């Protein structure tokens, strides 16, 4: 682990008062006409309202938080605690929102912002949180993103916007704020566009809702002064709900069964000499085995045994091993399993001088996975179709067992087993986790403490054929 380097959290706070503010939203903002019963409600939900003759869309991913989409000047909103604006790394952003806040926040906000941006290393994808000065807002979140003048790849730009959305939701919730005004980040720069920015936001919101145990954030306002942009934004929310509902309807009533298949699609395998031809003990040459095959249940004419000791028909096992390298009886893995994770990805590991909950006085291993956008290959669900990239972060304790798990994850990544194609908020055939659970937060529901996690993840890795033996013997990847 000598080559591990420290990593900045990417989140900087200006001076934040300890006082707990009370929210006072206008009566016609964020309120539904009738309360829904969570017990019978099917989430997510889209509602349409008309306020002051303007269209107003409400999106509810669950019964605890809602997103309001409507046309307005974001800088003039009242009763909203936090506003977000895009900014550059020096804090001299000249966008409409940043410029207006600079004027309305006056000298108090100016001095706070200048001080907050004095940090030496501020990177794209970071967020800087300050007080709002004399503006309408208690806090201002500055999302540090490249301007249209800066040359940057569309994939990198997308990752930065995605990271900003993730951090904004997490940090505002930690500050116990209940309302947030948010423009569509990165929509006016590069190839992302408004629809792309909405998809990134929805993906971040889905992850945020799933992993956050206490949702302090209740209302998110996504507003724009342009009617056409507002309508496009609302349409993207409606499409998202339709995708989710169609998926739920298509899977309704299906029985979920455990599978040894390392992904939802065909995997490639490199067979090892794990199979040997056998006959029942005391059988005469040419005698058939009277034992039934574990796969077809018929009497075996040409029997083979796996290294785990179970016997199957030679034709059955050869057919099964083309897609699933596991014994049909005990599930033991035979050979090396390869998944359909796209090639060309990166797995970077960093060492952070902070402890995870439950691992006091222990440093933290931070794993960053990055898969670039590309085209699906012949072993993917839709060959030739373009797919988006993905950026994910995971945390492990820097202990002996934590380092072992990290090494096992490296083997799994090299065998293309960490991600697979599945359904996400981006739609079908997106890159998703491949049933190897990762701690994507240092604490909380999807983080620590979790005393049994390191053992469980090793069991999940073993189900895909990745074990400590691979580290000791240097099994090829």
Tab-separated table of C-alpha atoms in Angstrom:
chain	number	residue	atom	x	y	z
A	1	UNK	CA	0.000	0.000	0.000
A	2	UNK	CA	3.072	2.273	-0.293
A	3	UNK	CA	1.734	3.920	-3.436
A	4	UNK	CA	-1.486	5.067	-1.813
A	5	UNK	CA	-1.952	8.820	-1.773
A	6	UNK	CA	-4.261	11.017	0.258
A	7	UNK	CA	-7.449	12.373	-1.261
A	8	UNK	CA	-9.329	15.588	-0.701
A	9	UNK	CA	-12.990	15.159	0.206
A	10	UNK	CA	-13.955	17.782	-2.383
A	11	UNK	CA	-16.277	19.567	0.064
A	12	UNK	CA	-15.363	22.939	1.548
A	13	UNK	CA	-17.449	24.860	4.056
A	14	UNK	CA	-17.332	28.562	4.683
A	15	UNK	CA	-18.452	29.828	8.071
A	16	UNK	CA	-21.795	28.183	8.856
A	17	UNK	CA	-23.809	29.388	11.855
A	18	UNK	CA	-24.850	26.857	14.454
A	19	UNK	CA	-28.334	28.326	14.695
A	20	UNK	CA	-31.129	26.085	13.422
A	21	UNK	CA	-33.264	28.037	10.996
A	22	UNK	CA	-37.002	27.509	10.589
A	23	UNK	CA	-38.427	27.132	7.112
A	24	UNK	CA	-41.369	29.281	6.057
A	25	UNK	CA	-42.379	28.182	2.566
A	26	UNK	CA	-45.191	29.997	0.749
A	27	UNK	CA	-48.486	28.173	1.053
A	28	UNK	CA	-48.633	27.390	-2.667
A	29	UNK	CA	-45.083	26.019	-2.950
A	30	UNK	CA	-44.305	22.413	-2.200
A	31	UNK	CA	-47.790	21.584	-0.964
A	32	UNK	CA	-50.049	18.996	-2.570
A	33	UNK	CA	-53.794	19.495	-2.755
A	34	UNK	CA	-54.510	16.360	-0.747
A	35	UNK	CA	-52.341	14.211	1.456
A	36	UNK	CA	-51.479	10.792	0.132
A	37	UNK	CA	-51.557	7.692	2.274
A	38	UNK	CA	-48.008	6.254	2.185
A	39	UNK	CA	-49.356	2.779	2.892
A	40	UNK	CA	-51.195	2.637	-0.429
A	41	UNK	CA	-49.098	5.081	-2.454
A	42	UNK	CA	-47.046	3.735	-5.361
A	43	UNK	CA	-43.801	5.661	-5.680
A	44	UNK	CA	-42.507	7.517	-7.593
A	45	UNK	CA	-45.329	9.988	-8.225
A	46	UNK	CA	-45.825	12.878	-10.642
A	47	UNK	CA	-48.449	15.509	-9.878
A	48	UNK	CA	-49.468	18.522	-11.958
A	49	UNK	CA	-50.767	21.728	-10.398
A	50	UNK	CA	-51.507	25.221	-11.633
A	51	UNK	CA	-50.257	28.077	-9.495
A	52	UNK	CA	-50.865	31.644	-10.639
A	53	UNK	CA	-51.694	30.211	-14.067
A	54	UNK	CA	-48.236	28.665	-14.360
A	55	UNK	CA	-47.585	24.948	-14.744
A	56	UNK	CA	-46.125	23.362	-11.658
A	57	UNK	CA	-44.832	19.780	-11.588
A	58	UNK	CA	-44.226	17.848	-8.373
A	59	UNK	CA	-42.060	14.711	-8.413
A	60	UNK	CA	-42.064	12.436	-5.365
A	61	UNK	CA	-39.491	9.618	-5.284
A	62	UNK	CA	-40.946	8.595	-1.897
A	63	UNK	CA	-43.238	9.979	0.795
A	64	UNK	CA	-40.525	12.038	2.503
A	65	UNK	CA	-39.078	14.284	-0.203
A	66	UNK	CA	-40.387	16.041	-3.293
A	67	UNK	CA	-38.984	17.945	-6.261
A	68	UNK	CA	-40.856	20.978	-7.597
A	69	UNK	CA	-40.269	21.958	-11.238
A	70	UNK	CA	-41.576	25.339	-12.382
A	71	UNK	CA	-40.665	28.590	-14.162
A	72	UNK	CA	-39.231	31.375	-12.004
A	73	UNK	CA	-36.164	33.465	-11.289
A	74	UNK	CA	-34.271	31.269	-8.830
A	75	UNK	CA	-32.571	34.248	-7.158
A	76	UNK	CA	-35.913	35.817	-6.162
A	77	UNK	CA	-37.365	32.779	-4.374
A	78	UNK	CA	-38.374	33.339	-0.755
A	79	UNK	CA	-38.727	30.822	2.043
A	80	UNK	CA	-36.067	28.546	0.521
A	81	UNK	CA	-33.053	27.988	2.749
A	82	UNK	CA	-30.272	27.069	0.300
A	83	UNK	CA	-29.506	28.074	-3.288
A	84	UNK	CA	-26.990	26.515	-5.674
A	85	UNK	CA	-24.974	28.233	-8.381
A	86	UNK	CA	-22.155	27.182	-10.699
A	87	UNK	CA	-18.770	28.769	-10.068
A	88	UNK	CA	-15.181	28.511	-11.225
A	89	UNK	CA	-12.193	27.388	-9.155
A	90	UNK	CA	-11.272	30.957	-8.190
A	91	UNK	CA	-14.776	31.910	-7.077
A	92	UNK	CA	-15.122	34.501	-9.847
A	93	UNK	CA	-17.983	32.844	-11.684
A	94	UNK	CA	-19.822	35.236	-13.992
A	95	UNK	CA	-22.981	33.196	-14.558
A	96	UNK	CA	-26.353	34.876	-14.061
A	97	UNK	CA	-27.045	33.276	-10.665
A	98	UNK	CA	-23.532	33.814	-9.283
A	99	UNK	CA	-23.519	37.441	-10.447
A	100	UNK	CA	-26.918	38.183	-8.921
A	101	UNK	CA	-25.952	36.610	-5.596
A	102	UNK	CA	-22.776	38.703	-5.581
A	103	UNK	CA	-24.969	41.836	-5.787
A	104	UNK	CA	-27.789	40.822	-3.440
A	105	UNK	CA	-25.504	39.238	-0.845
A	106	UNK	CA	-23.563	42.513	-0.625
A	107	UNK	CA	-20.318	43.000	1.288
A	108	UNK	CA	-21.044	40.347	3.913
A	109	UNK	CA	-21.433	37.619	1.295
A	110	UNK	CA	-18.491	38.924	-0.750
A	111	UNK	CA	-16.041	38.663	2.152
A	112	UNK	CA	-17.307	35.207	3.183
A	113	UNK	CA	-17.047	33.890	-0.373
A	114	UNK	CA	-13.552	35.298	-0.955
A	115	UNK	CA	-12.323	33.643	2.232
A	116	UNK	CA	-13.927	30.299	1.339
A	117	UNK	CA	-12.228	30.247	-2.074
A	118	UNK	CA	-8.758	30.954	-0.679
A	119	UNK	CA	-8.080	27.232	-0.353
A	120	UNK	CA	-5.084	26.153	-2.446
A	121	UNK	CA	-6.516	23.067	-4.170
A	122	UNK	CA	-10.062	23.465	-5.453
A	123	UNK	CA	-11.025	20.989	-8.151
A	124	UNK	CA	-13.860	20.654	-10.618
A	125	UNK	CA	-16.583	18.592	-8.981
A	126	UNK	CA	-16.003	20.169	-5.549
A	127	UNK	CA	-18.665	22.179	-3.753
A	128	UNK	CA	-18.053	25.261	-1.581
A	129	UNK	CA	-20.748	26.111	0.976
A	130	UNK	CA	-20.984	29.626	2.424
A	131	UNK	CA	-23.486	31.856	4.195
A	132	UNK	CA	-25.797	33.824	1.927
A	133	UNK	CA	-25.067	37.273	3.334
A	134	UNK	CA	-27.910	39.718	2.673
A	135	UNK	CA	-29.508	37.562	-0.035
A	136	UNK	CA	-32.777	35.660	0.417
A	137	UNK	CA	-30.890	32.476	1.291
A	138	UNK	CA	-29.239	31.195	4.445
A	139	UNK	CA	-26.589	29.233	2.546
A	140	UNK	CA	-25.139	29.236	-0.963
A	141	UNK	CA	-23.681	26.085	-2.525
A	142	UNK	CA	-21.071	26.876	-5.167
A	143	UNK	CA	-20.727	23.931	-7.576
A	144	UNK	CA	-17.242	24.176	-9.069
A	145	UNK	CA	-17.599	23.282	-12.748
A	146	UNK	CA	-15.750	24.159	-15.980
A	147	UNK	CA	-17.059	26.955	-18.179
A	148	UNK	CA	-17.669	26.665	-21.915
A	149	UNK	CA	-14.223	28.231	-22.487
A	150	UNK	CA	-12.380	25.282	-20.924
A	151	UNK	CA	-11.525	22.176	-22.920
A	152	UNK	CA	-12.698	19.009	-21.214
A	153	UNK	CA	-14.094	15.692	-22.435
A	154	UNK	CA	-17.856	15.203	-22.301
A	155	UNK	CA	-17.418	12.110	-20.121
A	156	UNK	CA	-15.258	13.962	-17.602
A	157	UNK	CA	-17.720	16.838	-17.555
A	158	UNK	CA	-20.579	14.454	-16.883
A	159	UNK	CA	-18.682	12.864	-13.988
A	160	UNK	CA	-18.018	16.272	-12.432
A	161	UNK	CA	-21.683	17.281	-12.610
A	162	UNK	CA	-22.723	13.910	-11.184
A	163	UNK	CA	-20.270	14.306	-8.312
A	164	UNK	CA	-21.605	17.802	-7.567
A	165	UNK	CA	-25.197	16.567	-7.390
A	166	UNK	CA	-24.147	13.734	-5.047
A	167	UNK	CA	-22.263	16.069	-2.735
A	168	UNK	CA	-24.916	18.788	-2.696
A	169	UNK	CA	-27.685	16.423	-1.594
A	170	UNK	CA	-25.519	14.756	1.052
A	171	UNK	CA	-24.103	17.961	2.533
A	172	UNK	CA	-27.362	19.927	2.617
A	173	UNK	CA	-29.019	16.985	4.344
A	174	UNK	CA	-26.171	16.815	6.894
A	175	UNK	CA	-26.646	20.539	7.581
A	176	UNK	CA	-30.270	19.685	8.427
A	177	UNK	CA	-31.650	22.036	5.804
A	178	UNK	CA	-35.121	21.254	4.519
A	179	UNK	CA	-35.304	23.228	1.253
A	180	UNK	CA	-32.944	23.674	-1.688
A	181	UNK	CA	-33.144	25.720	-4.899
A	182	UNK	CA	-31.199	24.081	-7.691
A	183	UNK	CA	-30.531	24.991	-11.334
A	184	UNK	CA	-29.668	22.238	-13.803
A	185	UNK	CA	-25.901	22.054	-13.407
A	186	UNK	CA	-23.678	21.839	-16.478
A	187	UNK	CA	-26.620	22.006	-18.884
A	188	UNK	CA	-25.324	25.018	-20.776
A	189	UNK	CA	-21.783	23.743	-21.222
A	190	UNK	CA	-20.542	20.878	-23.379
A	191	UNK	CA	-22.673	18.035	-24.713
A	192	UNK	CA	-24.581	17.236	-21.507
A	193	UNK	CA	-27.673	19.344	-22.202
A	194	UNK	CA	-30.718	19.805	-19.993
A	195	UNK	CA	-32.040	16.263	-20.404
A	196	UNK	CA	-28.622	14.835	-19.517
A	197	UNK	CA	-28.376	17.011	-16.421
A	198	UNK	CA	-31.844	15.898	-15.284
A	199	UNK	CA	-30.803	12.251	-15.636
A	200	UNK	CA	-27.678	12.830	-13.551
A	201	UNK	CA	-29.739	14.579	-10.887
A	202	UNK	CA	-32.309	11.774	-10.802
A	203	UNK	CA	-29.561	9.182	-10.464
A	204	UNK	CA	-28.005	11.114	-7.562
A	205	UNK	CA	-31.423	11.588	-5.954
A	206	UNK	CA	-32.216	7.874	-6.179
A	207	UNK	CA	-28.922	6.921	-4.535
A	208	UNK	CA	-29.366	9.651	-1.910
A	209	UNK	CA	-32.874	8.469	-0.966
A	210	UNK	CA	-31.809	4.813	-0.798
A	211	UNK	CA	-28.734	5.287	1.357
A	212	UNK	CA	-29.877	8.091	3.693
A	213	UNK	CA	-31.540	6.960	6.907
A	214	UNK	CA	-32.678	10.425	8.041
A	215	UNK	CA	-34.033	12.656	5.281
A	216	UNK	CA	-33.881	16.225	6.567
A	217	UNK	CA	-34.128	17.650	3.060
A	218	UNK	CA	-37.826	17.818	2.174
A	219	UNK	CA	-38.270	20.047	-0.891
A	220	UNK	CA	-36.004	20.665	-3.893
A	221	UNK	CA	-36.913	23.487	-6.281
A	222	UNK	CA	-35.666	23.124	-9.869
A	223	UNK	CA	-36.545	26.341	-11.654
A	224	UNK	CA	-35.577	28.247	-14.792
A	225	UNK	CA	-36.700	31.517	-16.317
A	226	UNK	CA	-37.095	29.924	-19.752
A	227	UNK	CA	-40.490	28.310	-20.386
A	228	UNK	CA	-39.142	25.911	-23.030
A	229	UNK	CA	-36.351	24.668	-20.753
A	230	UNK	CA	-38.800	24.238	-17.878
A	231	UNK	CA	-41.086	22.139	-20.089
A	232	UNK	CA	-38.173	19.976	-21.272
A	233	UNK	CA	-37.148	19.448	-17.657
A	234	UNK	CA	-40.673	18.448	-16.644
A	235	UNK	CA	-40.910	16.056	-19.599
A	236	UNK	CA	-37.708	14.303	-18.499
A	237	UNK	CA	-39.156	13.748	-15.020
A	238	UNK	CA	-42.319	12.291	-16.549
A	239	UNK	CA	-40.265	9.946	-18.770
A	240	UNK	CA	-38.307	8.812	-15.718
A	241	UNK	CA	-41.472	7.902	-13.816
A	242	UNK	CA	-42.804	6.018	-16.835
A	243	UNK	CA	-39.558	4.036	-17.089
A	244	UNK	CA	-39.666	3.114	-13.412
A	245	UNK	CA	-43.331	2.126	-13.492
A	246	UNK	CA	-42.918	0.065	-16.659
A	247	UNK	CA	-40.030	-1.761	-15.036
A	248	UNK	CA	-42.068	-2.440	-11.900
A	249	UNK	CA	-44.979	-3.730	-13.977
A	250	UNK	CA	-42.716	-5.950	-16.076
A	251	UNK	CA	-41.186	-7.554	-12.983
A	252	UNK	CA	-44.384	-7.786	-10.938
A	253	UNK	CA	-45.206	-11.337	-9.933
A	254	UNK	CA	-41.849	-12.782	-10.889
A	255	UNK	CA	-40.303	-15.144	-8.380
A	256	UNK	CA	-36.818	-14.083	-7.387
A	257	UNK	CA	-34.458	-17.034	-7.231
A	258	UNK	CA	-30.797	-17.013	-6.232
A	259	UNK	CA	-28.467	-17.467	-9.167
A	260	UNK	CA	-24.826	-18.337	-9.457
A	261	UNK	CA	-24.626	-16.493	-12.754
A	262	UNK	CA	-22.161	-13.626	-12.227
A	263	UNK	CA	-24.267	-11.238	-14.295
A	264	UNK	CA	-27.677	-10.974	-15.858
A	265	UNK	CA	-26.186	-11.826	-19.242
A	266	UNK	CA	-23.879	-14.445	-20.676
A	267	UNK	CA	-20.420	-14.489	-19.111
A	268	UNK	CA	-17.218	-15.617	-20.749
A	269	UNK	CA	-15.250	-18.330	-18.981
A	270	UNK	CA	-11.786	-19.823	-19.140
A	271	UNK	CA	-12.304	-23.531	-18.285
A	272	UNK	CA	-9.814	-25.248	-16.044
A	273	UNK	CA	-9.160	-28.979	-15.799
A	274	UNK	CA	-11.738	-29.410	-13.054
A	275	UNK	CA	-13.719	-32.266	-14.657
A	276	UNK	CA	-12.752	-35.904	-14.892
A	277	UNK	CA	-14.639	-38.823	-16.403
A	278	UNK	CA	-15.779	-41.402	-13.818
A	279	UNK	CA	-17.882	-44.521	-13.435
A	280	UNK	CA	-19.718	-45.678	-10.309
A	281	UNK	CA	-17.589	-47.631	-7.886
A	282	UNK	CA	-17.399	-51.366	-8.774
A	283	UNK	CA	-19.043	-50.731	-12.167
A	284	UNK	CA	-18.017	-52.895	-15.103
A	285	UNK	CA	-16.440	-51.194	-18.152
A	286	UNK	CA	-19.154	-49.622	-20.355
A	287	UNK	CA	-21.794	-49.830	-17.607
A	288	UNK	CA	-24.170	-46.883	-17.369
A	289	UNK	CA	-24.541	-44.882	-14.173
A	290	UNK	CA	-27.934	-45.434	-12.556
A	291	UNK	CA	-27.626	-42.177	-10.621
A	292	UNK	CA	-29.730	-39.328	-12.029
A	293	UNK	CA	-28.047	-36.256	-13.511
A	294	UNK	CA	-28.322	-33.176	-11.282
A	295	UNK	CA	-29.281	-31.057	-14.291
A	296	UNK	CA	-31.556	-33.134	-16.564
A	297	UNK	CA	-32.515	-35.704	-13.854
A	298	UNK	CA	-32.222	-38.513	-16.417
A	299	UNK	CA	-30.068	-41.621	-16.016
A	300	UNK	CA	-26.511	-40.727	-16.986
A	301	UNK	CA	-25.093	-42.540	-20.015
A	302	UNK	CA	-21.791	-40.695	-19.991
A	303	UNK	CA	-21.127	-39.379	-16.512
A	304	UNK	CA	-18.580	-36.827	-15.371
A	305	UNK	CA	-17.762	-35.629	-11.920
A	306	UNK	CA	-16.813	-32.136	-10.883
A	307	UNK	CA	-13.960	-31.450	-8.492
A	308	UNK	CA	-16.539	-30.922	-5.741
A	309	UNK	CA	-17.558	-34.598	-6.124
A	310	UNK	CA	-20.986	-34.215	-7.755
A	311	UNK	CA	-21.744	-36.178	-10.927
A	312	UNK	CA	-23.535	-34.881	-14.030
A	313	UNK	CA	-24.012	-35.757	-17.713
A	314	UNK	CA	-21.101	-34.645	-19.865
A	315	UNK	CA	-23.421	-32.877	-22.338
A	316	UNK	CA	-25.347	-31.126	-19.560
A	317	UNK	CA	-22.300	-29.777	-17.768
A	318	UNK	CA	-20.641	-28.578	-20.968
A	319	UNK	CA	-23.804	-26.694	-21.899
A	320	UNK	CA	-24.197	-25.190	-18.424
A	321	UNK	CA	-20.576	-24.086	-18.188
A	322	UNK	CA	-20.979	-21.896	-21.258
A	323	UNK	CA	-23.033	-19.499	-19.116
A	324	UNK	CA	-22.635	-20.580	-15.474
A	325	UNK	CA	-19.428	-21.980	-14.001
A	326	UNK	CA	-21.094	-23.517	-10.957
A	327	UNK	CA	-22.073	-26.953	-9.710
A	328	UNK	CA	-25.874	-27.331	-9.987
A	329	UNK	CA	-25.983	-29.070	-6.597
A	330	UNK	CA	-23.652	-27.199	-4.255
A	331	UNK	CA	-22.896	-24.052	-6.233
A	332	UNK	CA	-19.112	-24.573	-6.124
A	333	UNK	CA	-17.380	-22.482	-8.776
A	334	UNK	CA	-15.281	-24.329	-11.371
A	335	UNK	CA	-12.899	-22.379	-13.554
A	336	UNK	CA	-12.526	-18.612	-13.737
A	337	UNK	CA	-15.618	-16.471	-14.231
A	338	UNK	CA	-15.502	-13.355	-16.384
A	339	UNK	CA	-18.322	-10.812	-16.424
A	340	UNK	CA	-19.593	-8.382	-19.058
A	341	UNK	CA	-18.229	-5.226	-17.433
A	342	UNK	CA	-16.883	-3.061	-20.287
A	343	UNK	CA	-13.132	-2.984	-20.729
A	344	UNK	CA	-10.986	0.125	-20.369
A	345	UNK	CA	-12.077	0.985	-16.828
A	346	UNK	CA	-9.906	2.163	-13.954
A	347	UNK	CA	-9.812	1.203	-10.281
A	348	UNK	CA	-7.844	3.729	-8.228
A	349	UNK	CA	-7.074	3.302	-4.525
A	350	UNK	CA	-6.256	6.109	-2.100
A	351	UNK	CA	-5.394	6.260	1.586
A	352	UNK	CA	-7.219	8.810	3.731
A	353	UNK	CA	-6.072	9.759	7.221
A	354	UNK	CA	-9.554	9.431	8.699
A	355	UNK	CA	-11.297	6.571	10.474
A	356	UNK	CA	-14.527	4.815	9.565
A	357	UNK	CA	-17.162	4.278	12.236
A	358	UNK	CA	-16.242	1.116	14.129
A	359	UNK	CA	-12.565	1.300	13.109
A	360	UNK	CA	-11.129	3.898	15.466
A	361	UNK	CA	-7.522	5.003	14.949
A	362	UNK	CA	-7.486	3.253	11.558
A	363	UNK	CA	-6.962	4.940	8.195
A	364	UNK	CA	-9.452	4.519	5.359
A	365	UNK	CA	-8.991	2.972	1.922
A	366	UNK	CA	-10.947	4.834	-0.753
A	367	UNK	CA	-11.652	2.994	-3.998
A	368	UNK	CA	-12.687	4.957	-7.076
A	369	UNK	CA	-14.117	3.016	-10.019
A	370	UNK	CA	-14.355	4.667	-13.401
A	371	UNK	CA	-15.781	3.070	-16.544
A	372	UNK	CA	-15.743	5.303	-19.643
A	373	UNK	CA	-18.654	5.628	-22.027
A	374	UNK	CA	-18.487	3.361	-25.042
A	375	UNK	CA	-20.289	0.871	-27.246
A	376	UNK	CA	-21.693	-2.471	-26.104
A	377	UNK	CA	-19.777	-5.465	-27.419
A	378	UNK	CA	-20.914	-8.889	-28.670
A	379	UNK	CA	-21.286	-10.307	-25.126
A	380	UNK	CA	-23.482	-7.422	-23.979
A	381	UNK	CA	-27.310	-7.202	-24.076
A	382	UNK	CA	-27.467	-4.821	-27.053
A	383	UNK	CA	-24.280	-5.033	-29.167
A	384	UNK	CA	-23.477	-1.805	-30.960
A	385	UNK	CA	-25.562	0.391	-28.653
A	386	UNK	CA	-23.827	3.279	-26.897
A	387	UNK	CA	-23.641	3.168	-23.098
A	388	UNK	CA	-22.867	5.865	-20.552
A	389	UNK	CA	-19.837	5.766	-18.296
A	390	UNK	CA	-19.941	5.418	-14.534
A	391	UNK	CA	-17.998	6.764	-11.549
A	392	UNK	CA	-18.406	5.189	-8.106
A	393	UNK	CA	-16.589	5.472	-4.766
A	394	UNK	CA	-16.291	2.827	-2.023
A	395	UNK	CA	-14.728	2.726	1.451
A	396	UNK	CA	-12.782	0.063	3.357
A	397	UNK	CA	-10.872	0.144	6.651
A	398	UNK	CA	-7.084	0.034	6.286
A	399	UNK	CA	-6.827	-3.146	8.349
A	400	UNK	CA	-5.385	-6.524	7.416
A	401	UNK	CA	-8.816	-7.853	6.449
A	402	UNK	CA	-9.785	-4.593	4.754
A	403	UNK	CA	-6.655	-4.717	2.592
A	404	UNK	CA	-7.422	-8.345	1.713
A	405	UNK	CA	-10.930	-7.375	0.587
A	406	UNK	CA	-9.415	-4.533	-1.431
A	407	UNK	CA	-7.080	-6.988	-3.180
A	408	UNK	CA	-9.983	-9.359	-3.868
A	409	UNK	CA	-11.992	-6.492	-5.351
A	410	UNK	CA	-9.030	-5.747	-7.602
A	411	UNK	CA	-9.124	-9.340	-8.898
A	412	UNK	CA	-12.894	-9.068	-9.417
A	413	UNK	CA	-12.469	-5.774	-11.266
A	414	UNK	CA	-9.805	-7.242	-13.549
A	415	UNK	CA	-12.203	-10.109	-14.315
A	416	UNK	CA	-14.899	-7.527	-15.147
A	417	UNK	CA	-17.173	-8.629	-12.290
A	418	UNK	CA	-17.783	-5.367	-10.384
A	419	UNK	CA	-20.327	-3.867	-12.797
A	420	UNK	CA	-22.878	-5.314	-15.192
A	421	UNK	CA	-25.559	-4.009	-17.520
A	422	UNK	CA	-28.937	-3.614	-15.843
A	423	UNK	CA	-31.654	-1.064	-15.053
A	424	UNK	CA	-31.007	2.249	-13.316
A	425	UNK	CA	-32.602	5.696	-13.354
A	426	UNK	CA	-30.819	6.163	-16.697
A	427	UNK	CA	-32.980	3.389	-18.122
A	428	UNK	CA	-32.345	-0.154	-19.269
A	429	UNK	CA	-28.874	-1.457	-20.143
A	430	UNK	CA	-27.049	0.975	-17.857
A	431	UNK	CA	-23.997	0.046	-15.796
A	432	UNK	CA	-24.970	-1.056	-12.279
A	433	UNK	CA	-23.370	-2.931	-9.367
A	434	UNK	CA	-22.987	-6.679	-10.002
A	435	UNK	CA	-24.201	-8.106	-6.668
A	436	UNK	CA	-20.942	-7.366	-4.837
A	437	UNK	CA	-22.052	-4.970	-2.122
A	438	UNK	CA	-19.872	-1.880	-1.648
A	439	UNK	CA	-19.865	0.639	1.175
A	440	UNK	CA	-20.441	3.836	-0.780
A	441	UNK	CA	-20.471	6.071	2.288
A	442	UNK	CA	-18.062	6.273	5.258
A	443	UNK	CA	-21.010	6.108	7.681
A	444	UNK	CA	-24.783	5.656	7.715
A	445	UNK	CA	-27.078	3.082	6.135
A	446	UNK	CA	-24.761	2.465	3.182
A	447	UNK	CA	-21.623	2.906	5.236
A	448	UNK	CA	-20.255	1.989	8.647
A	449	UNK	CA	-20.451	0.699	11.349
A	450	UNK	CA	-21.262	-2.769	10.026
A	451	UNK	CA	-19.299	-5.497	11.866
A	452	UNK	CA	-20.279	-8.266	9.430
A	453	UNK	CA	-19.605	-6.426	6.173
A	454	UNK	CA	-16.066	-7.627	5.431
A	455	UNK	CA	-17.139	-11.247	5.895
A	456	UNK	CA	-20.270	-10.825	3.738
A	457	UNK	CA	-18.474	-9.187	0.852
A	458	UNK	CA	-15.903	-12.004	0.806
A	459	UNK	CA	-18.781	-14.492	0.550
A	460	UNK	CA	-20.233	-12.506	-2.363
A	461	UNK	CA	-16.845	-12.491	-4.059
A	462	UNK	CA	-16.446	-16.238	-3.474
A	463	UNK	CA	-19.797	-16.821	-5.210
A	464	UNK	CA	-18.157	-15.339	-8.303
A	465	UNK	CA	-15.034	-17.455	-7.918
A	466	UNK	CA	-12.815	-14.794	-6.316
A	467	UNK	CA	-11.211	-16.148	-3.133
A	468	UNK	CA	-8.082	-15.781	-1.031
A	469	UNK	CA	-6.543	-18.584	-3.106
A	470	UNK	CA	-6.358	-16.153	-6.022
A	471	UNK	CA	-4.139	-13.888	-3.937
A	472	UNK	CA	-1.893	-16.670	-2.630
A	473	UNK	CA	-1.458	-18.587	-5.875
A	474	UNK	CA	-1.683	-15.651	-8.220
A	475	UNK	CA	-4.531	-17.146	-10.245
A	476	UNK	CA	-4.570	-15.487	-13.686
A	477	UNK	CA	-7.028	-12.698	-14.286
